[in-house]
Short mmCIF file of C-alpha atoms and ligand atoms in Angstrom, two decimals:
data_model
loop_
_atom_site.label_atom_id
_atom_site.label_comp_id
_atom_site.label_asym_id
_atom_site.label_seq_id
_atom_site.Cartn_x
_atom_site.Cartn_y
_atom_site.Cartn_z
CA UNK J 720 -0.04 0.08 -0.05
CA UNK J 721 1.68 3.17 -1.09
CA UNK J 722 1.00 6.35 0.99
CA UNK J 723 -0.10 9.54 -0.97
CA UNK J 724 -0.69 12.20 1.72
CA UNK J 725 -2.52 15.24 0.09
CA UNK J 726 -1.57 17.38 2.82
CA UNK J 727 0.85 20.51 3.47
CA UNK J 728 1.76 18.91 6.82
CA UNK J 729 2.30 15.01 7.13
CA UNK J 730 5.25 14.09 9.19
CA UNK J 731 7.18 12.33 6.62
CA UNK J 732 6.29 13.84 3.08
CA UNK J 733 4.27 16.91 4.05
CA UNK J 734 3.75 19.16 1.12
CA UNK J 735 5.27 16.87 -1.66
CA UNK J 736 1.86 15.66 -2.77
CA UNK J 737 -0.31 18.68 -1.86
CA UNK J 738 -0.92 19.58 -5.56
CA UNK J 739 -3.52 17.14 -7.09
CA UNK J 740 -1.36 16.72 -10.16
CA UNK J 741 1.83 15.71 -8.00
CA UNK J 742 -0.47 13.49 -5.61
CA UNK J 743 -1.82 11.60 -8.83
CA UNK J 744 1.73 11.25 -10.35
CA UNK J 745 3.17 9.97 -7.21
CA UNK J 746 0.11 7.45 -6.93
CA UNK J 747 0.69 6.26 -10.53
CA UNK J 748 4.42 5.66 -10.02
CA UNK J 749 3.69 3.73 -6.73
CA UNK J 750 1.41 1.33 -8.81
CA UNK J 751 3.83 1.02 -11.36
CA UNK J 752 6.58 0.09 -8.78
CA UNK J 753 4.59 -2.84 -7.66
CA UNK J 754 1.97 -1.29 -5.06
CA UNK J 755 -1.26 -3.22 -4.84
CA UNK J 756 -3.25 -0.11 -3.84
CA UNK J 757 -2.79 3.49 -2.97
CA UNK J 758 -3.78 5.04 0.26
CA UNK J 759 -5.15 8.66 -0.49
CA UNK J 760 -5.43 11.06 2.55
CA UNK J 761 -6.22 14.70 2.88
CA UNK J 762 -5.95 14.96 6.93
CA UNK J 763 -2.56 14.54 8.87
CA UNK J 764 -2.72 12.24 11.85
CA UNK J 765 0.73 13.08 12.97
CA UNK J 766 1.46 13.45 16.75
CA UNK J 767 -0.16 16.94 17.82
CA UNK J 768 -1.96 17.73 14.64
CA UNK J 769 -5.59 19.22 14.58
CA UNK J 770 -8.22 17.76 12.33
CA UNK J 771 -9.26 19.55 9.17
CA UNK J 772 -12.73 20.48 7.90
CA UNK J 773 -15.25 18.25 6.02
CA UNK J 774 -14.93 21.01 3.09
CA UNK J 775 -11.08 21.09 3.12
CA UNK J 776 -10.56 17.30 3.25
CA UNK J 777 -12.75 17.12 0.30
CA UNK J 778 -11.18 19.71 -1.50
CA UNK J 779 -7.71 18.13 -1.08
CA UNK J 780 -8.63 14.46 -2.05
CA UNK J 781 -11.40 14.80 -4.63
CA UNK J 782 -9.33 16.01 -7.79
CA UNK J 783 -6.86 13.14 -6.94
CA UNK J 784 -9.39 10.64 -6.65
CA UNK J 785 -10.94 11.78 -9.89
CA UNK J 786 -7.49 11.45 -11.68
CA UNK J 787 -7.06 8.02 -10.18
CA UNK J 788 -10.78 6.70 -11.07
CA UNK J 789 -9.98 3.44 -12.46
CA UNK J 790 -6.93 2.58 -10.32
CA UNK J 791 -7.03 0.70 -6.92
CA UNK J 792 -7.41 3.44 -4.27
CA UNK J 793 -7.81 3.28 -0.60
CA UNK J 794 -9.17 6.46 1.23
CA UNK J 795 -7.59 7.43 4.49
CA UNK J 796 -10.36 9.22 6.35
CA UNK J 797 -12.41 9.00 9.53
CA UNK J 798 -15.20 10.97 7.93
CA UNK J 799 -18.26 9.24 6.24
CA UNK J 800 -18.71 12.18 3.62
CA UNK J 801 -15.31 11.76 2.39
CA UNK J 802 -15.49 8.01 2.38
CA UNK J 803 -18.78 7.89 0.56
CA UNK J 804 -17.43 10.37 -2.06
CA UNK J 805 -14.10 8.34 -2.47
CA UNK J 806 -16.12 5.08 -2.91
CA UNK J 807 -18.50 6.72 -5.61
CA UNK J 808 -15.11 7.64 -7.41
CA UNK J 809 -13.86 4.13 -7.31
CA UNK J 810 -12.18 3.48 -4.14
CA UNK J 811 -12.32 -0.08 -2.91
CA UNK J 812 -10.93 0.15 0.77
CA UNK J 813 -11.76 2.65 3.78
CA UNK J 814 -8.59 3.27 6.03
CA UNK J 815 -10.03 4.63 9.35
CA UNK J 816 -7.52 5.16 11.92
CA UNK J 817 -10.27 5.71 14.43
CA UNK J 818 -11.59 2.10 13.82
CA UNK J 819 -15.34 3.37 13.31
CA UNK J 820 -15.31 5.32 16.56
CA UNK J 821 -15.01 8.92 15.04
CA UNK J 822 -18.16 9.06 12.69
CA UNK J 823 -21.27 7.00 13.47
CA UNK J 824 -22.35 7.13 9.85
CA UNK J 825 -18.96 5.37 8.52
CA UNK J 826 -19.88 1.78 9.12
CA UNK J 827 -23.14 2.28 7.05
CA UNK J 828 -21.24 3.85 4.15
CA UNK J 829 -18.56 0.97 4.03
CA UNK J 830 -21.45 -1.63 4.32
CA UNK J 831 -23.52 -0.04 1.81
CA UNK J 832 -20.86 0.20 -0.89
CA UNK J 833 -19.29 -3.30 -0.23
CA UNK J 834 -16.10 -1.62 0.46
CA UNK J 835 -13.17 -3.34 2.38
CA UNK J 836 -12.24 -1.55 5.58
CA UNK J 837 -8.95 -1.07 7.67
CA UNK J 838 -9.52 -1.02 11.53
CA UNK J 839 -6.45 0.68 13.48
CA UNK J 840 -5.82 0.91 16.98
CA UNK J 841 -5.18 4.18 18.52
CA UNK J 842 -4.92 5.35 22.20
CA UNK J 843 -6.67 8.99 22.33
CA UNK J 844 -6.46 11.25 19.46
CA UNK J 845 -3.65 12.51 17.35
CA UNK J 846 -3.56 16.02 19.29
CA UNK J 847 -2.62 14.14 22.61
CA UNK J 848 -2.02 10.54 21.90
CA UNK J 849 1.99 10.70 22.61
CA UNK J 850 1.45 12.47 25.94
CA UNK J 851 2.83 9.62 28.20
CA UNK J 852 1.15 6.43 26.56
CA UNK J 853 0.78 3.58 29.17
CA UNK J 854 -0.65 0.22 28.94
CA UNK J 855 -0.95 -2.81 31.22
CA UNK J 856 0.22 -4.93 28.29
CA UNK J 857 0.26 -3.23 25.02
CA UNK J 858 -0.18 -6.24 22.72
CA UNK J 859 -2.97 -7.75 24.84
CA UNK J 860 -4.55 -4.16 25.06
CA UNK J 861 -4.28 -3.71 21.27
CA UNK J 862 -5.53 -7.61 20.45
CA UNK J 863 -8.62 -6.84 22.85
CA UNK J 864 -9.28 -3.64 21.15
CA UNK J 865 -9.08 -4.76 17.51
CA UNK J 866 -11.21 -7.88 18.38
CA UNK J 867 -13.97 -5.71 19.91
CA UNK J 868 -13.95 -3.25 16.88
CA UNK J 869 -13.98 -6.21 14.49
CA UNK J 870 -17.14 -7.59 16.11
CA UNK J 871 -18.69 -3.98 16.16
CA UNK J 872 -17.97 -3.76 12.38
CA UNK J 873 -19.50 -7.22 11.71
CA UNK J 874 -22.59 -6.34 13.67
CA UNK J 875 -22.91 -3.22 11.33
CA UNK J 876 -23.21 -5.40 8.51
CA UNK J 877 -19.53 -5.25 7.24
CA UNK J 878 -18.30 -8.80 6.21
CA UNK J 879 -15.51 -10.18 8.28
CA UNK J 880 -13.96 -11.08 4.97
CA UNK J 881 -13.63 -7.60 4.14
CA UNK J 882 -11.79 -6.41 6.94
CA UNK J 883 -7.93 -5.92 7.95
CA UNK J 884 -6.56 -4.87 11.28
CA UNK J 885 -3.63 -2.70 12.17
CA UNK J 886 -1.86 -2.24 15.50
CA UNK J 887 -1.59 1.61 14.87
CA UNK J 888 2.40 2.03 15.09
CA UNK J 889 2.99 5.34 16.63
CA UNK J 890 -0.45 6.13 17.45
CA UNK J 891 -0.46 6.61 21.24
CA UNK J 892 2.71 4.44 21.64
CA UNK J 893 6.10 4.76 22.85
CA UNK J 894 9.14 3.21 20.97
CA UNK J 895 9.30 0.03 23.11
CA UNK J 896 5.51 -0.23 22.72
CA UNK J 897 5.72 -0.28 18.67
CA UNK J 898 8.58 -2.73 18.67
CA UNK J 899 6.96 -4.88 21.33
CA UNK J 900 3.69 -4.90 18.95
CA UNK J 901 5.94 -5.91 16.04
CA UNK J 902 7.95 -8.62 18.07
CA UNK J 903 4.69 -10.35 19.28
CA UNK J 904 2.58 -9.76 15.99
CA UNK J 905 1.57 -13.37 15.99
CA UNK J 906 -0.79 -12.36 18.77
CA UNK J 907 -2.58 -10.17 16.48
CA UNK J 908 -2.69 -12.46 13.44
CA UNK J 909 -4.23 -14.91 15.93
CA UNK J 910 -7.44 -12.80 15.49
CA UNK J 911 -8.00 -14.34 12.10
CA UNK J 912 -7.71 -11.16 9.86
CA UNK J 913 -4.84 -9.95 7.67
CA UNK J 914 -2.64 -7.59 9.49
CA UNK J 915 -1.72 -4.27 8.10
CA UNK J 916 1.72 -2.58 9.31
CA UNK J 917 2.29 1.15 8.84
CA UNK J 918 5.82 1.73 10.40
CA UNK J 919 7.28 3.59 7.27
CA UNK J 920 9.43 6.47 7.99
CA UNK J 921 7.83 6.70 11.67
CA UNK J 922 9.98 8.34 14.17
CA UNK J 923 10.58 5.29 16.46
CA UNK J 924 13.14 4.18 13.50
CA UNK J 925 14.86 7.44 13.89
CA UNK J 926 14.84 7.36 17.77
CA UNK J 927 16.54 3.86 17.94
CA UNK J 928 19.36 5.45 15.86
CA UNK J 929 20.29 7.59 18.98
CA UNK J 930 18.29 10.94 18.06
CA UNK J 931 15.72 11.24 20.74
CA UNK J 932 14.07 14.12 18.80
CA UNK J 933 13.70 12.32 15.48
CA UNK J 934 10.71 13.03 13.83
CA UNK J 935 11.19 10.33 11.00
CA UNK J 936 13.11 7.33 10.21
CA UNK J 937 14.97 6.23 7.08
CA UNK J 938 13.61 3.89 4.14
CA UNK J 939 16.34 1.32 5.17
CA UNK J 940 15.09 1.05 8.78
CA UNK J 941 11.68 1.22 7.54
CA UNK J 942 12.23 -1.74 5.18
CA UNK J 943 14.10 -3.66 8.02
CA UNK J 944 11.04 -3.47 10.29
CA UNK J 945 8.78 -4.22 7.36
CA UNK J 946 10.76 -7.68 6.36
CA UNK J 947 10.41 -8.94 10.15
CA UNK J 948 6.86 -7.91 10.45
CA UNK J 949 6.16 -9.89 7.33
CA UNK J 950 8.06 -12.94 8.88
CA UNK J 951 5.66 -12.29 11.73
CA UNK J 952 2.43 -12.58 9.74
CA UNK J 953 1.76 -8.91 8.47
CA UNK J 954 0.65 -9.06 4.89
CA UNK J 955 -0.19 -5.39 3.94
CA UNK J 956 2.61 -2.85 4.27
CA UNK J 957 1.64 0.86 4.31
CA UNK J 958 4.88 2.44 2.85
CA UNK J 959 6.16 5.54 1.22
CA UNK J 960 9.32 4.05 -0.51
CA UNK J 961 7.36 1.22 -2.60
CA UNK J 962 10.00 0.12 -4.94
CA UNK J 963 12.45 -0.62 -2.12
CA UNK J 964 9.93 -2.31 -0.19
CA UNK J 965 8.62 -4.42 -3.02
CA UNK J 966 12.22 -5.54 -3.79
CA UNK J 967 13.05 -6.31 -0.13
CA UNK J 968 9.67 -8.04 0.41
CA UNK J 969 10.17 -10.01 -2.56
CA UNK J 970 13.51 -11.52 -1.41
CA UNK J 971 11.85 -12.18 1.99
CA UNK J 972 9.01 -13.98 0.47
CA UNK J 973 11.47 -16.02 -1.65
CA UNK J 974 13.07 -17.11 1.88
CA UNK J 975 10.18 -17.74 3.71
CA UNK J 976 7.40 -19.01 1.24
CA UNK J 977 8.99 -19.59 -2.04
N1 HH2 I 1820 -0.13 5.87 9.87
C1 HH2 I 1820 -0.47 7.12 9.34
C2 HH2 I 1820 -1.71 7.61 8.65
N2 HH2 I 1820 -2.72 6.54 8.52
N3 HH2 I 1820 -3.28 4.29 8.70
C3 HH2 I 1820 -2.84 3.07 8.82
N4 HH2 I 1820 -3.97 2.20 8.60
N5 HH2 I 1820 -2.06 2.86 9.51
C4 HH2 I 1820 -0.95 3.50 9.79
O1 HH2 I 1820 0.21 3.29 10.47
C5 HH2 I 1820 -1.06 4.82 9.50
C6 HH2 I 1820 -2.36 5.19 8.94
C7 HH2 I 1820 0.69 8.29 9.50
O2 HH2 I 1820 1.48 8.01 8.49
P1 HH2 I 1820 1.44 9.30 7.41
O3 HH2 I 1820 0.34 9.06 6.49
O4 HH2 I 1820 2.77 9.13 6.55
O5 HH2 I 1820 1.44 10.56 8.12
P2 HH2 I 1820 0.44 11.74 8.53
O6 HH2 I 1820 -0.62 11.09 9.32
O7 HH2 I 1820 1.15 12.79 9.35
O8 HH2 I 1820 -0.26 12.21 7.22
#
């Protein structure tokens, strides 16, 4: 899954794809490089960020979705109106970082369109989520949360087969929490749904290199983490550097599951 942030302020690529033509070009390049789908988002969820209005989010993503109409697209949004518009324009997956807790109408939109859905774990909200996150047992807490949200989504009429789950790397978690989630990923694959991992360029990867104030990590560090997440059962990788991930994961597949 290639990341296309149509935002001025995303943590890793803020501004690069803010113009619709640039965003559509990046999306096409990622698909050429081997991405199975591109994730288009108009609202940054980086730590500390405020939300954007419905009008502004639509203004950002609609021209990009129009340009990508026939291509495999995921919409990264928590707003039902944005999801509905995206699905009408051909998107096939809704990536909701609130796991259907943000907008009560979103589950119905996903169900009515027969769309795929990603449910992600987040502790708190982006504005405050990195203020001293604590868990009794981060993996147990995340697994329980995802299991409960999966049951909720199914009760809302979304088929279980259409849903993938995501531990939400960096969403209300310390560096140690993030790596523990990847280390014990088997406890999440045990929930029986495909696991999506989004660690690409995230700050934990910079922090383990000795910079406590790091805001991003490198592509090389991202790939190292993705390969080991693959070995532990992850099957969808939300990444910025598509070609490099496809190459590295192809080698990993050749080793693990030829
Ligand atoms: N991470 C980000 C955004 N959306 N969705 C899922 N399912 N999983 C993730 O890990 C995830 C996500 C944050 O990364 P990015 O889009 O690069 O930055 P920003 O939120 O600042 O736009």
